[in-house]
Amino acid sequence: MESLTAWFTKVRSLLAPSMLHCLICGKTSRPAASLPGICAGCEEAIPWIRRPRCQKCGRHVGCPDCSRSGEAVPIVCNRSAVAYTSVMREILGQYKYRGNEQLAPLLGLMLDRAYIQLTAERERGQQGIAENQSTQRTIKSSFFLSKQSASNSRWQADLLVPVPVSESRLAERGFNQAERLADVLSGRRGIPQLPLLVRTHHTGKQSFKHRAERIADMKHAFAVNPDVVALLQFENWLETLGKRTRPLKIVIVDDIYTTGSTIRACAETIRTLCNGYGKVAEIYSLTWARS
Ligand SMILES: [Zn+2]
Ligand SMILES: [Zn+2]
């Protein structure tokens, strides 16, 4: 028969968090509280972008890019989960180029935080509008209005569209990292995702190019997916929305936002597609990291 002390030790070891082999630092350590596969220390060191300095592209530092060009941007805004520090670059490299697929749930959950942040921001925005309207009315009706707006202000994306990779890259990597990220988000938030886009040509390694080169290169890099199945899925999805007249809230998903040229090119293609069906699209992007 077990002694009471032995029993207590056993219970304590069952209750205490077991040690884990961290996917980031490789050490055996105490697990993180809210992210899978990493240690508490690495979780604390994640460079979250909690308050973006640039409201447009979600950058954590001052951003000359968005203020420089006067051209209209086809997205409402981009939000990224983390700043692309050397540690984050290493993690993405492990996942993308060295095929460590164990990292997929971790990166997906991190992207989910950016989604929550975007949702909160949009809801605050909607509430701001409702409150402005309500100040024009009596106090009594403004109370009613703000209560009503609070219950109606759940912001939710309608559709996720992952940035596609080229056929050759897909063959070499075996998966599209953006699609995997969108899978996690889609599963957690119940938002459908559709592969609406394809890459029309192989653009080469973007990291070796200058800003202007990248932008020029990206302009016609995407097209609507010619796959009939994808288009039928899109049409079916449109049908589920019924006669809704407000814009479709579409979120483009990718691993990293650098100059934004990829996202802009994708957004243009999505917008054209939606217009072809007589729909107006309000396009956002969510990226795991912002460089
Ligand atoms: Zn660690
Ligand atoms: Zn910006």
Tab-separated table of C-alpha atoms and ligand atoms in Angstrom:
chain	number	residue	atom	x	y	z
A	1	MET	CA	0.000	0.000	0.000
A	2	GLU	CA	1.227	3.449	-0.940
A	3	SER	CA	2.171	5.840	1.807
A	4	LEU	CA	0.369	9.153	1.975
A	5	THR	CA	3.574	11.044	1.079
A	6	ALA	CA	4.115	8.943	-2.030
A	7	TRP	CA	0.514	9.517	-2.994
A	8	PHE	CA	0.895	13.292	-2.568
A	9	THR	CA	4.072	13.295	-4.649
A	10	LYS	CA	2.249	11.462	-7.389
A	11	VAL	CA	-0.688	13.873	-7.339
A	12	ARG	CA	1.628	16.874	-7.321
A	13	SER	CA	3.541	15.559	-10.323
A	14	LEU	CA	0.265	15.082	-12.166
A	15	LEU	CA	-0.883	18.597	-11.384
A	16	ALA	CA	2.441	20.339	-11.982
A	17	PRO	CA	3.111	21.300	-15.588
A	18	SER	CA	5.446	18.742	-17.091
A	19	MET	CA	8.668	19.976	-18.608
A	20	LEU	CA	8.789	20.357	-22.350
A	21	HIS	CA	11.329	20.474	-25.115
A	22	CYS	CA	10.887	24.030	-26.412
A	23	LEU	CA	10.464	24.466	-30.170
A	24	ILE	CA	12.177	27.857	-30.070
A	25	CYS	CA	15.180	27.605	-27.737
A	26	GLY	CA	15.522	23.820	-27.796
A	27	LYS	CA	15.886	23.634	-24.009
A	28	THR	CA	13.874	21.439	-21.684
A	29	SER	CA	11.888	23.889	-19.670
A	30	ARG	CA	8.583	24.924	-18.075
A	31	PRO	CA	5.862	25.172	-20.767
A	32	ALA	CA	4.296	28.477	-21.811
A	33	ALA	CA	0.902	29.282	-20.336
A	34	SER	CA	-1.016	29.934	-23.532
A	35	LEU	CA	1.022	28.827	-26.541
A	36	PRO	CA	1.736	25.238	-27.536
A	37	GLY	CA	5.228	23.744	-27.842
A	38	ILE	CA	7.309	26.526	-26.342
A	39	CYS	CA	8.728	27.373	-22.921
A	40	ALA	CA	7.531	30.151	-20.621
A	41	GLY	CA	10.732	32.148	-21.172
A	42	CYS	CA	10.389	32.139	-24.952
A	43	GLU	CA	6.704	33.042	-24.669
A	44	GLU	CA	7.616	36.080	-22.600
A	45	ALA	CA	10.195	37.164	-25.186
A	46	ILE	CA	7.773	37.161	-28.146
A	47	PRO	CA	7.858	40.644	-29.743
A	48	TRP	CA	4.060	41.084	-29.987
A	49	ILE	CA	2.834	44.157	-31.839
A	50	ARG	CA	0.255	45.282	-29.316
A	51	ARG	CA	-0.052	48.889	-30.447
A	52	PRO	CA	0.838	49.403	-34.088
A	53	ARG	CA	2.469	52.777	-34.781
A	54	CYS	CA	1.165	52.781	-38.353
A	55	GLN	CA	-2.595	52.249	-38.377
A	56	LYS	CA	-2.508	51.322	-42.062
A	57	CYS	CA	0.141	48.611	-42.306
A	58	GLY	CA	0.313	47.651	-38.635
A	59	ARG	CA	4.008	48.412	-38.326
A	60	HIS	CA	5.422	48.688	-34.818
A	61	VAL	CA	7.889	51.460	-35.712
A	62	GLY	CA	7.433	54.756	-37.570
A	63	CYS	CA	6.447	53.985	-41.138
A	64	PRO	CA	7.528	56.153	-44.082
A	65	ASP	CA	6.080	53.680	-46.633
A	66	CYS	CA	2.388	54.395	-46.041
A	67	SER	CA	2.747	58.178	-45.894
A	68	ARG	CA	5.180	58.326	-48.844
A	69	SER	CA	2.993	57.020	-51.610
A	70	GLY	CA	-0.161	58.981	-52.296
A	71	GLU	CA	-1.732	56.101	-54.225
A	72	ALA	CA	-4.917	54.517	-52.933
A	73	VAL	CA	-4.274	51.314	-51.022
A	74	PRO	CA	-6.657	48.454	-51.814
A	75	ILE	CA	-6.782	47.202	-48.220
A	76	VAL	CA	-8.367	48.761	-45.140
A	77	CYS	CA	-5.393	47.780	-43.025
A	78	ASN	CA	-2.847	45.095	-42.236
A	79	ARG	CA	-2.276	43.709	-38.772
A	80	SER	CA	0.626	41.471	-37.819
A	81	ALA	CA	1.118	39.392	-34.694
A	82	VAL	CA	4.816	40.016	-34.154
A	83	ALA	CA	7.749	42.159	-35.192
A	84	TYR	CA	10.108	40.267	-37.483
A	85	THR	CA	13.107	40.074	-35.156
A	86	SER	CA	16.022	37.689	-35.660
A	87	VAL	CA	14.402	35.129	-33.328
A	88	MET	CA	11.119	35.312	-35.248
A	89	ARG	CA	13.020	34.986	-38.545
A	90	GLU	CA	14.682	31.852	-37.193
A	91	ILE	CA	11.313	30.325	-36.243
A	92	LEU	CA	9.798	31.080	-39.634
A	93	GLY	CA	12.872	29.596	-41.314
A	94	GLN	CA	12.531	26.425	-39.231
A	95	TYR	CA	8.942	26.126	-40.341
A	96	LYS	CA	9.066	27.237	-43.955
A	97	TYR	CA	12.420	26.080	-45.220
A	98	ARG	CA	13.347	23.255	-42.876
A	99	GLY	CA	9.827	21.861	-42.786
A	100	ASN	CA	9.385	21.727	-39.001
A	101	GLU	CA	5.614	21.314	-39.161
A	102	GLN	CA	5.308	21.051	-35.390
A	103	LEU	CA	5.448	24.845	-35.463
A	104	ALA	CA	2.202	25.202	-37.436
A	105	PRO	CA	-0.215	25.300	-34.436
A	106	LEU	CA	2.043	27.746	-32.609
A	107	LEU	CA	2.271	30.168	-35.540
A	108	GLY	CA	-1.463	29.800	-36.207
A	109	LEU	CA	-2.344	30.647	-32.619
A	110	MET	CA	-0.032	33.645	-32.755
A	111	LEU	CA	-1.832	34.855	-35.876
A	112	ASP	CA	-5.122	34.339	-34.057
A	113	ARG	CA	-4.000	36.999	-31.563
A	114	ALA	CA	-3.598	39.467	-34.408
A	115	TYR	CA	-7.127	38.547	-35.505
A	116	ILE	CA	-8.490	39.206	-32.012
A	117	GLN	CA	-6.719	42.546	-32.022
A	118	LEU	CA	-8.134	43.466	-35.420
A	119	THR	CA	-11.622	42.468	-34.248
A	120	ALA	CA	-11.318	44.601	-31.113
A	121	GLU	CA	-10.122	47.584	-33.135
A	122	ARG	CA	-12.949	47.298	-35.641
A	123	GLU	CA	-15.517	46.945	-32.865
A	124	ARG	CA	-14.145	50.024	-31.099
A	125	GLY	CA	-14.379	51.859	-34.434
A	126	GLN	CA	-18.002	50.833	-34.939
A	127	GLN	CA	-18.870	51.821	-31.396
A	128	GLY	CA	-17.217	55.207	-31.951
A	129	ILE	CA	-19.470	55.808	-34.959
A	130	ALA	CA	-22.596	54.679	-33.087
A	131	GLU	CA	-21.735	56.913	-30.126
A	132	ASN	CA	-21.155	59.922	-32.377
A	133	GLN	CA	-24.545	59.409	-33.936
A	134	SER	CA	-26.161	58.986	-30.562
A	135	THR	CA	-24.868	62.296	-29.166
A	136	GLN	CA	-27.197	64.014	-31.647
A	137	ARG	CA	-30.176	62.470	-29.847
A	138	THR	CA	-31.573	62.555	-26.326
A	139	ILE	CA	-29.750	60.920	-23.425
A	140	LYS	CA	-32.429	58.293	-23.112
A	141	SER	CA	-32.281	57.215	-26.718
A	142	SER	CA	-28.493	57.409	-26.723
A	143	PHE	CA	-28.433	54.875	-23.885
A	144	PHE	CA	-30.653	52.630	-25.947
A	145	LEU	CA	-28.512	53.129	-29.046
A	146	SER	CA	-25.202	52.378	-27.348
A	147	LYS	CA	-26.689	49.266	-25.777
A	148	GLN	CA	-27.957	48.219	-29.127
A	149	SER	CA	-24.679	48.963	-30.858
A	150	ALA	CA	-22.811	46.935	-28.245
A	151	SER	CA	-24.908	43.885	-29.003
A	152	ASN	CA	-24.721	44.375	-32.778
A	153	SER	CA	-21.066	45.271	-32.971
A	154	ARG	CA	-19.503	41.810	-33.133
A	155	TRP	CA	-17.047	42.234	-35.954
A	156	GLN	CA	-16.320	39.056	-37.823
A	157	ALA	CA	-14.478	38.463	-41.077
A	158	ASP	CA	-16.569	36.734	-43.743
A	159	LEU	CA	-13.814	34.943	-45.603
A	160	LEU	CA	-10.105	34.132	-45.382
A	161	VAL	CA	-7.977	33.981	-48.514
A	162	PRO	CA	-4.423	32.678	-48.180
A	163	VAL	CA	-1.656	34.143	-50.351
A	164	PRO	CA	-0.752	31.347	-52.785
A	165	VAL	CA	2.735	30.017	-53.459
A	166	SER	CA	3.917	29.020	-56.920
A	167	GLU	CA	3.545	25.424	-58.097
A	168	SER	CA	7.299	24.908	-57.985
A	169	ARG	CA	7.558	26.209	-54.449
A	170	LEU	CA	4.624	24.089	-53.382
A	171	ALA	CA	6.344	21.019	-54.827
A	172	GLU	CA	9.600	21.877	-53.082
A	173	ARG	CA	8.038	22.712	-49.697
A	174	GLY	CA	5.086	20.365	-49.717
A	175	PHE	CA	2.746	22.928	-48.209
A	176	ASN	CA	1.663	26.544	-48.422
A	177	GLN	CA	2.518	28.206	-45.121
A	178	ALA	CA	-0.160	30.896	-45.569
A	179	GLU	CA	-2.836	28.250	-46.078
A	180	ARG	CA	-1.726	26.418	-42.928
A	181	LEU	CA	-1.969	29.645	-40.943
A	182	ALA	CA	-5.425	30.304	-42.372
A	183	ASP	CA	-6.426	26.719	-41.448
A	184	VAL	CA	-5.801	27.392	-37.759
A	185	LEU	CA	-7.658	30.695	-37.854
A	186	SER	CA	-10.520	29.204	-39.844
A	187	GLY	CA	-10.876	26.345	-37.347
A	188	ARG	CA	-10.774	28.588	-34.288
A	189	ARG	CA	-13.040	31.359	-35.556
A	190	GLY	CA	-15.378	29.439	-37.843
A	191	ILE	CA	-14.526	31.608	-40.828
A	192	PRO	CA	-14.395	29.801	-44.176
A	193	GLN	CA	-11.230	29.972	-46.243
A	194	LEU	CA	-11.055	29.655	-50.013
A	195	PRO	CA	-8.081	29.316	-52.357
A	196	LEU	CA	-9.252	32.105	-54.637
A	197	LEU	CA	-5.837	33.078	-55.977
A	198	VAL	CA	-2.932	31.561	-57.879
A	199	ARG	CA	0.522	32.877	-58.629
A	200	THR	CA	0.932	33.598	-62.309
A	201	HIS	CA	4.716	33.467	-62.349
A	202	HIS	CA	7.579	32.555	-60.119
A	203	THR	CA	8.812	35.833	-58.656
A	204	GLY	CA	12.087	34.540	-57.230
A	205	LYS	CA	13.377	35.209	-53.750
A	206	GLN	CA	11.894	38.556	-52.705
A	207	SER	CA	14.386	38.986	-49.895
A	208	PHE	CA	17.189	39.600	-52.427
A	209	LYS	CA	15.384	42.430	-54.166
A	210	HIS	CA	15.047	46.142	-53.634
A	211	ARG	CA	11.745	47.721	-52.745
A	212	ALA	CA	11.018	49.124	-56.219
A	213	GLU	CA	11.950	45.824	-57.855
A	214	ARG	CA	9.635	43.896	-55.566
A	215	ILE	CA	6.717	46.208	-56.194
A	216	ALA	CA	7.139	46.106	-59.988
A	217	ASP	CA	7.573	42.338	-59.838
A	218	MET	CA	4.389	41.802	-57.854
A	219	LYS	CA	1.989	43.903	-59.933
A	220	HIS	CA	0.754	41.009	-62.066
A	221	ALA	CA	1.940	38.120	-59.949
A	222	PHE	CA	-1.554	36.924	-59.006
A	223	ALA	CA	-4.706	35.865	-60.797
A	224	VAL	CA	-8.056	34.384	-59.901
A	225	ASN	CA	-7.724	30.632	-59.395
A	226	PRO	CA	-8.835	29.104	-62.724
A	227	ASP	CA	-9.842	25.903	-60.916
A	228	VAL	CA	-13.570	25.426	-61.427
A	229	VAL	CA	-13.958	23.886	-57.970
A	230	ALA	CA	-12.541	26.978	-56.284
A	231	LEU	CA	-14.872	29.258	-58.222
A	232	LEU	CA	-17.876	27.068	-57.516
A	233	GLN	CA	-16.982	27.170	-53.817
A	234	PHE	CA	-16.835	30.945	-54.062
A	235	GLU	CA	-20.226	31.106	-55.760
A	236	ASN	CA	-21.740	28.766	-53.160
A	237	TRP	CA	-20.276	30.895	-50.415
A	238	LEU	CA	-21.746	34.046	-51.991
A	239	GLU	CA	-25.103	32.300	-52.050
A	240	THR	CA	-24.947	31.566	-48.317
A	241	LEU	CA	-24.775	35.320	-47.722
A	242	GLY	CA	-28.179	35.824	-49.339
A	243	LYS	CA	-29.189	39.319	-50.358
A	244	ARG	CA	-26.780	41.047	-48.041
A	245	THR	CA	-25.757	44.440	-49.327
A	246	ARG	CA	-22.950	45.458	-46.983
A	247	PRO	CA	-19.385	44.887	-48.207
A	248	LEU	CA	-17.839	41.429	-47.905
A	249	LYS	CA	-15.164	41.464	-45.219
A	250	ILE	CA	-12.315	39.472	-46.743
A	251	VAL	CA	-9.033	38.850	-44.920
A	252	ILE	CA	-5.890	37.936	-46.851
A	253	VAL	CA	-3.563	35.712	-44.812
A	254	ASP	CA	0.216	35.476	-45.186
A	255	ASP	CA	3.258	34.728	-43.073
A	256	ILE	CA	5.082	38.009	-43.512
A	257	TYR	CA	4.402	41.595	-44.569
A	258	THR	CA	7.456	43.322	-45.961
A	259	THR	CA	6.633	46.050	-48.490
A	260	GLY	CA	2.976	45.121	-48.737
A	261	SER	CA	3.266	44.630	-52.519
A	262	THR	CA	2.143	40.988	-52.304
A	263	ILE	CA	-0.890	41.890	-50.231
A	264	ARG	CA	-1.805	44.822	-52.472
A	265	ALA	CA	-1.578	42.688	-55.609
A	266	CYS	CA	-3.730	39.975	-54.009
A	267	ALA	CA	-6.263	42.559	-52.826
A	268	GLU	CA	-6.611	44.024	-56.330
A	269	THR	CA	-7.325	40.578	-57.768
A	270	ILE	CA	-9.885	39.762	-55.059
A	271	ARG	CA	-11.562	43.101	-55.550
A	272	THR	CA	-11.861	42.546	-59.298
A	273	LEU	CA	-13.282	39.073	-58.695
A	274	CYS	CA	-15.907	40.384	-56.260
A	275	ASN	CA	-16.836	43.246	-58.583
A	276	GLY	CA	-17.379	40.671	-61.316
A	277	TYR	CA	-20.122	39.216	-59.119
A	278	GLY	CA	-21.541	42.642	-58.368
A	279	LYS	CA	-20.175	42.601	-54.807
A	280	VAL	CA	-18.179	45.196	-52.922
A	281	ALA	CA	-15.262	43.865	-50.902
A	282	GLU	CA	-13.702	45.410	-47.834
A	283	ILE	CA	-10.258	43.809	-47.765
A	284	TYR	CA	-7.914	43.387	-44.798
A	285	SER	CA	-4.733	41.436	-44.282
A	286	LEU	CA	-3.390	39.453	-41.374
A	287	THR	CA	0.226	38.435	-41.380
A	288	TRP	CA	2.191	36.539	-38.786
A	289	ALA	CA	5.114	38.981	-38.827
A	290	ARG	CA	5.758	42.593	-39.866
A	291	SER	CA	9.313	43.338	-40.961
B	1	ZN	ZN	12.222	28.256	-25.072
B	2	ZN	ZN	2.554	51.897	-42.612
